[in-house]
Short mmCIF file of C-alpha atoms in Angstrom, two decimals:
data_model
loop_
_atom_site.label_atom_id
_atom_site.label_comp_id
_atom_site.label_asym_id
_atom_site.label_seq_id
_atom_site.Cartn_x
_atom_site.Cartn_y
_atom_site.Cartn_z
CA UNK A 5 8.56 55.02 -96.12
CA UNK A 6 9.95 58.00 -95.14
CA UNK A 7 7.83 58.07 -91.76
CA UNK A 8 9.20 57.73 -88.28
CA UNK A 9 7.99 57.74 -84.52
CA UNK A 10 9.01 60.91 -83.35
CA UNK A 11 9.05 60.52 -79.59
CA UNK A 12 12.79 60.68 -78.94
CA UNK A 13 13.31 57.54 -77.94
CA UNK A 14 16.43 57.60 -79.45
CA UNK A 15 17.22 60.47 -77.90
CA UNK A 16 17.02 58.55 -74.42
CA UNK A 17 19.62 55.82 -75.45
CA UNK A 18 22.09 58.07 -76.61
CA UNK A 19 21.20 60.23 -73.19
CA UNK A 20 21.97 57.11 -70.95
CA UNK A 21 24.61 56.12 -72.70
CA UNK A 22 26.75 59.46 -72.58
CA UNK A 23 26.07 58.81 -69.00
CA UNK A 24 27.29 55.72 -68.95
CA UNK A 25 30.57 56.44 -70.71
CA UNK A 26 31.07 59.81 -68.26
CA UNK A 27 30.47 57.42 -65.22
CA UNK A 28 33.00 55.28 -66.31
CA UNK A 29 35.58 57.57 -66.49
CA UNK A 30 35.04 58.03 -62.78
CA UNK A 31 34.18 54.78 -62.10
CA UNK A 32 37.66 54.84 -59.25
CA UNK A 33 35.48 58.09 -57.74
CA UNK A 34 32.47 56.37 -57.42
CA UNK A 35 31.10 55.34 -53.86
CA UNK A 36 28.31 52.85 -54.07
CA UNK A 37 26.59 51.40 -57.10
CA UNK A 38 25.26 53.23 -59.83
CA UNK A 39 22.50 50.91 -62.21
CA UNK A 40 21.84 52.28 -65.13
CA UNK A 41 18.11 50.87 -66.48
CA UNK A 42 17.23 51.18 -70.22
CA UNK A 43 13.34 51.40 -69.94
CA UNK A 44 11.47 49.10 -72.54
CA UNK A 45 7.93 49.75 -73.92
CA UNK A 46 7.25 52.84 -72.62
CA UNK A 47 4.11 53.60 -74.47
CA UNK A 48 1.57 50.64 -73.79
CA UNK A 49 3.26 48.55 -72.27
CA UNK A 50 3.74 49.49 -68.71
CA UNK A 51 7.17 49.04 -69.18
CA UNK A 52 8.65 50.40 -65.93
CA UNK A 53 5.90 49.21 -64.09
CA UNK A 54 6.62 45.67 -65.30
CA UNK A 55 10.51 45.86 -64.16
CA UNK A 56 9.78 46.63 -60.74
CA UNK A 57 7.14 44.20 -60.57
CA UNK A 58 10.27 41.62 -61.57
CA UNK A 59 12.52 43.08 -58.94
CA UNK A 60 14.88 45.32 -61.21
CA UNK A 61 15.10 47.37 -57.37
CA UNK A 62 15.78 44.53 -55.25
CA UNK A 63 18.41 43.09 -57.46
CA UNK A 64 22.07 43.31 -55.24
CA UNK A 65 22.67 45.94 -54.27
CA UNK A 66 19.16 46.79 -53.63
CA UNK A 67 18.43 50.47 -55.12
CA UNK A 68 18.51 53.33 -52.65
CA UNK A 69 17.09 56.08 -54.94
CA UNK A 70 15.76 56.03 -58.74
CA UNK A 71 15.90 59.02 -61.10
CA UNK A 72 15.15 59.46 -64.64
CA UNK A 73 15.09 61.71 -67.50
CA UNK A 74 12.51 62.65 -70.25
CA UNK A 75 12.76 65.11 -73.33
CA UNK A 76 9.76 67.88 -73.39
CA UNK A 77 9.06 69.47 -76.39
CA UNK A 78 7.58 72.58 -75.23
CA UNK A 79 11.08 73.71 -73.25
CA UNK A 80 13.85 75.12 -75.06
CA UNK A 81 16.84 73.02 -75.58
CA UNK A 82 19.64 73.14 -73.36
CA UNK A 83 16.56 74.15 -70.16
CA UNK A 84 16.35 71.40 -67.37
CA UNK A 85 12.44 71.63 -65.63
CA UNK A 86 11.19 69.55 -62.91
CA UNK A 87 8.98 69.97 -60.15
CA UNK A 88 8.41 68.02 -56.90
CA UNK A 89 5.19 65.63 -56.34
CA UNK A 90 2.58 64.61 -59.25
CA UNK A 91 4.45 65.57 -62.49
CA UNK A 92 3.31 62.64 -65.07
CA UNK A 93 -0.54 61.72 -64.61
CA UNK A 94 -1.99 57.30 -63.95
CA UNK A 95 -3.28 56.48 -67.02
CA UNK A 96 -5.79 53.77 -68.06
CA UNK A 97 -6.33 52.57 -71.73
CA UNK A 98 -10.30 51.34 -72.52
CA UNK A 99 -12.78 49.92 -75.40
CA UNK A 100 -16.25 50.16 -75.21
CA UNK A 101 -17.93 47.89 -77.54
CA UNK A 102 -21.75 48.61 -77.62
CA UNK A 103 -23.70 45.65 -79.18
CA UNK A 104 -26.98 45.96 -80.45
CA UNK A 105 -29.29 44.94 -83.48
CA UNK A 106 -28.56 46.15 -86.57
CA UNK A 107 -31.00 46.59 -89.98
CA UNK A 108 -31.77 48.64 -92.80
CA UNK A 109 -31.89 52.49 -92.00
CA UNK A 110 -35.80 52.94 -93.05
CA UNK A 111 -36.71 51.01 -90.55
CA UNK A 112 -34.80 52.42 -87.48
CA UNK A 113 -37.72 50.64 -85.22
CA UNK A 114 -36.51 46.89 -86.11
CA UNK A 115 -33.13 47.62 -85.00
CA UNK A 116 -31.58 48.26 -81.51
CA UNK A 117 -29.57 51.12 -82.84
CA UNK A 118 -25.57 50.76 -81.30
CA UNK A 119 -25.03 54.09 -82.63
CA UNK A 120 -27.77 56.33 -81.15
CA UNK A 121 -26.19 54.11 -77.28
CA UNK A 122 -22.80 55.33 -78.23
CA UNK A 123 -23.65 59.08 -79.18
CA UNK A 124 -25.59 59.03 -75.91
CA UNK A 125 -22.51 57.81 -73.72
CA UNK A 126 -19.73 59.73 -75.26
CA UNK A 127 -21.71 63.08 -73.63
CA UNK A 128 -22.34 61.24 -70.62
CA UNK A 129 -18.58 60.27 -69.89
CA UNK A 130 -18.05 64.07 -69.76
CA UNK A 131 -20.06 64.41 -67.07
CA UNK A 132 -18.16 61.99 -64.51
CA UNK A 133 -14.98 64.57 -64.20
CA UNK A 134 -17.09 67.60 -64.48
CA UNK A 135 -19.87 65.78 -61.67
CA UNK A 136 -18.31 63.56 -59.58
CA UNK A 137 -15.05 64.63 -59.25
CA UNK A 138 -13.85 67.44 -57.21
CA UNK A 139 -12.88 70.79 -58.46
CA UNK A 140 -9.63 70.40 -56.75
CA UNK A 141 -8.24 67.49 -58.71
CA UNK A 142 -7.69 66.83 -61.90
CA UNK A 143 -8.68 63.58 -64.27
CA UNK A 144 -9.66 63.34 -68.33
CA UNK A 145 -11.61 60.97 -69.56
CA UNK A 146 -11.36 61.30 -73.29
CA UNK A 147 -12.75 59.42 -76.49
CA UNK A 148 -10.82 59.13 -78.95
CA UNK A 149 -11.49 56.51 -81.79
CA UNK A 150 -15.20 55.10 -82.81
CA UNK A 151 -15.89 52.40 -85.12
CA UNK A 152 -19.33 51.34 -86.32
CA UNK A 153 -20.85 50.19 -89.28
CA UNK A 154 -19.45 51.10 -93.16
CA UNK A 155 -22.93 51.87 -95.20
CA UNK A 156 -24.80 54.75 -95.47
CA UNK A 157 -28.40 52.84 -95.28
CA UNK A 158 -27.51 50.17 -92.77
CA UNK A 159 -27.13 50.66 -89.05
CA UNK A 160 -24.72 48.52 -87.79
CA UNK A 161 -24.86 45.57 -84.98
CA UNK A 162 -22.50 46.99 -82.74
CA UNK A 163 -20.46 50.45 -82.26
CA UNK A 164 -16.55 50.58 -80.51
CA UNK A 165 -15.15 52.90 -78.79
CA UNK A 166 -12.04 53.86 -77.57
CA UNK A 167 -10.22 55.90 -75.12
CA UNK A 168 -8.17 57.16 -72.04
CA UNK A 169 -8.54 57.77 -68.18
CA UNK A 170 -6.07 59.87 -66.77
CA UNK A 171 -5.72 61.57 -62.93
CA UNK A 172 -2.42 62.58 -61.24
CA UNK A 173 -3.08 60.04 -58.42
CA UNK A 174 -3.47 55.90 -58.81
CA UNK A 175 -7.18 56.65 -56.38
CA UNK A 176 -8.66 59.42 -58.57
CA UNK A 177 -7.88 57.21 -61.43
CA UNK A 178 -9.53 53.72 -60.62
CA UNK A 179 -12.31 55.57 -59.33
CA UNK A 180 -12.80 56.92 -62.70
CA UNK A 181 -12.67 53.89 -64.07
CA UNK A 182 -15.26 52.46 -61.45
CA UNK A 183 -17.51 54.93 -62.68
CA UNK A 184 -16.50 54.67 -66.64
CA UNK A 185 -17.57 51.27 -65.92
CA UNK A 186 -20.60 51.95 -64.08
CA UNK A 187 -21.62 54.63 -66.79
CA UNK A 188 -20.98 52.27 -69.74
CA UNK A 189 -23.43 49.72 -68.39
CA UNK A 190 -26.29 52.17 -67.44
CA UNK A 191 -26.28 53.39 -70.53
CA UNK A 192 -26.44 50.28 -72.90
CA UNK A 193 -29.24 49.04 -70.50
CA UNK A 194 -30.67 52.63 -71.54
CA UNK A 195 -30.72 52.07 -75.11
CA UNK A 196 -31.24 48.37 -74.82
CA UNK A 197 -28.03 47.10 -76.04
CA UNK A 198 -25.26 44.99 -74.56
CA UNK A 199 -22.03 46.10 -73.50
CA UNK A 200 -18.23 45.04 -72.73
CA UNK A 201 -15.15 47.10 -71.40
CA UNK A 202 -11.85 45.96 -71.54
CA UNK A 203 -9.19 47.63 -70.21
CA UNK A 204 -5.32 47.80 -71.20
CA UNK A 205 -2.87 44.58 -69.27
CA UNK A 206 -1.12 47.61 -66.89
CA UNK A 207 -2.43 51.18 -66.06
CA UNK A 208 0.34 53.56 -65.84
CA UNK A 209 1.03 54.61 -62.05
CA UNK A 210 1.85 58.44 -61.89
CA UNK A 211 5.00 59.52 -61.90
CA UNK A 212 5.77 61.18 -58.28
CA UNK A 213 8.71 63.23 -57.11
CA UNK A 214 10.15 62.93 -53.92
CA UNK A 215 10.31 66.20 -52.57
CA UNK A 216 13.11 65.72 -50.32
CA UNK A 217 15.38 64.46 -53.81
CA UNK A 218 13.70 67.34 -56.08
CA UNK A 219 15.25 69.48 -53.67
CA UNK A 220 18.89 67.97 -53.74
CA UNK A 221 18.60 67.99 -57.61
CA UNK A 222 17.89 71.21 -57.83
CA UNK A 223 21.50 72.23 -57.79
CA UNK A 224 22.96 69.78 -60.22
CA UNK A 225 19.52 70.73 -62.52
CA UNK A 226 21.17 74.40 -62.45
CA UNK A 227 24.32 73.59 -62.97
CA UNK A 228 23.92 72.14 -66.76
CA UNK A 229 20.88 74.20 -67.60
CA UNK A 230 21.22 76.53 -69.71
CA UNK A 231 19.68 79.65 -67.65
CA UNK A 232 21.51 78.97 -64.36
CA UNK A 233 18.56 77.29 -62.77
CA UNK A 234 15.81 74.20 -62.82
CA UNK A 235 12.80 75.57 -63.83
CA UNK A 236 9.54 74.47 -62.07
CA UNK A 237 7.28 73.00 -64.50
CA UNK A 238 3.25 72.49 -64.57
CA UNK A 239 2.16 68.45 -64.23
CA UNK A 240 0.81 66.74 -67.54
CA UNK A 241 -1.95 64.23 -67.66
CA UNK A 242 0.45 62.94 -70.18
CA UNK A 243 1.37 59.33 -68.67
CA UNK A 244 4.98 57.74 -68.19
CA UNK A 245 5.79 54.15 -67.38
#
């Protein structure tokens, strides 16, 4: 249809596999094992998470070290950017689904109204990073989908929302989440409505630099960059796998 996922996934293949076809012709050079890992459902799935939860390290020869690449849109091509510690952000996946009683619009008063619950919580779940959570770190908790109801004169029987929780350590983010959770239940008992939160099958762990390898890549970074040098790059709440 003329419409395509534009994340560069393809990109990645073809990335691994020139590296697989220049390690080969040194193969004789080689000292060690080098395992190359093709990374499956990157983007809700957990994917990464899942292999080493199957053992793709401790297969023989156990891995030693781990590195991998990812395309950024907002560096120039040819520019290699890295930086040690948090660089990718934990990310959680939720829906909200607010349940109340619904009924015609005139008569607001025979209805327990899921709509007025979930305008009231969407404020209040800016007010757990801004509140509760330290100047110092960083975490988003944003809504981004809401479904309820599909008449203009009829409020509906329930109201769904969905959404993310990111923070650039696993802690800060299932705290979050404790209080997402703790938030989302206050408030339906609020507006007198019931409530459920479900969360996705795998968070996304952040993605953390060693600082002692960030520092021995630093070289090789230069060498194929295209200005001379690795360039030190801000962390993303933007999750990886």
């Amino acid at each position: 249809d003329g419409q395509m996922h534009a994340c560069v996934h393809d990109g990645h293949t073809t990335m691994l596999l020139g590296a697989a076809a220049l390690l080969k012709k040194i193969e004789s050079q080689i000292v060690g094992t080098v395992r190359l890992v093709f990374q499956p459902a990157e983007e809700g799935g957990a994917g990464m998470k899942r292999m080493v939860e199957e053992g793709v390290h401790l297969m023989e020869p156990k891995a030693q070290l781990g590195f991998g690449m990812h395309v950024w849109p907002t560096l120039p091509t040819g520019i290699v950017a890295s930086r040690p510690g948090a660089l990718m952000a934990a990310a959680e996946m939720f829906q909200i689904t607010l349940t109340g009683k619904g009924g015609h619009a005139a008569m607001p008063h025979q209805t327990v109204d899921p709509i007025v619950a979930a305008a009231s919580l969407i404020s209040s779940l800016q007010t757990i990073v801004s509140r509760t959570l330290s100047p110092l770190e960083s975490g988003v908790i944003s809504v981004t989908a809401i479904s309820a109801g599909d008449a203009f004169n009829v409020i509906p029987g329930d109201a769904v929302l969905k959404g993310t929780i990111r923070a650039l350590s696993t802690e800060t983010l299932l705290s979050l989440r404790d209080k997402v959770q703790a938030m989302v239940e206050s408030t339906a008992l609020l507006h007198g409505c019931n409530s459920t939160i479900t969360y996705s099958p795998d968070y996304y762990p952040p993605t953390f630099n060693d600082a002692e390898l960030f520092e021995w890549t630093k070289d090789i970074g230069a060498l194929i960059s295209r200005d001379g040098k690795l360039r030190d790059v801000e962390p993303t709440m933007g999750g990886e796998s």
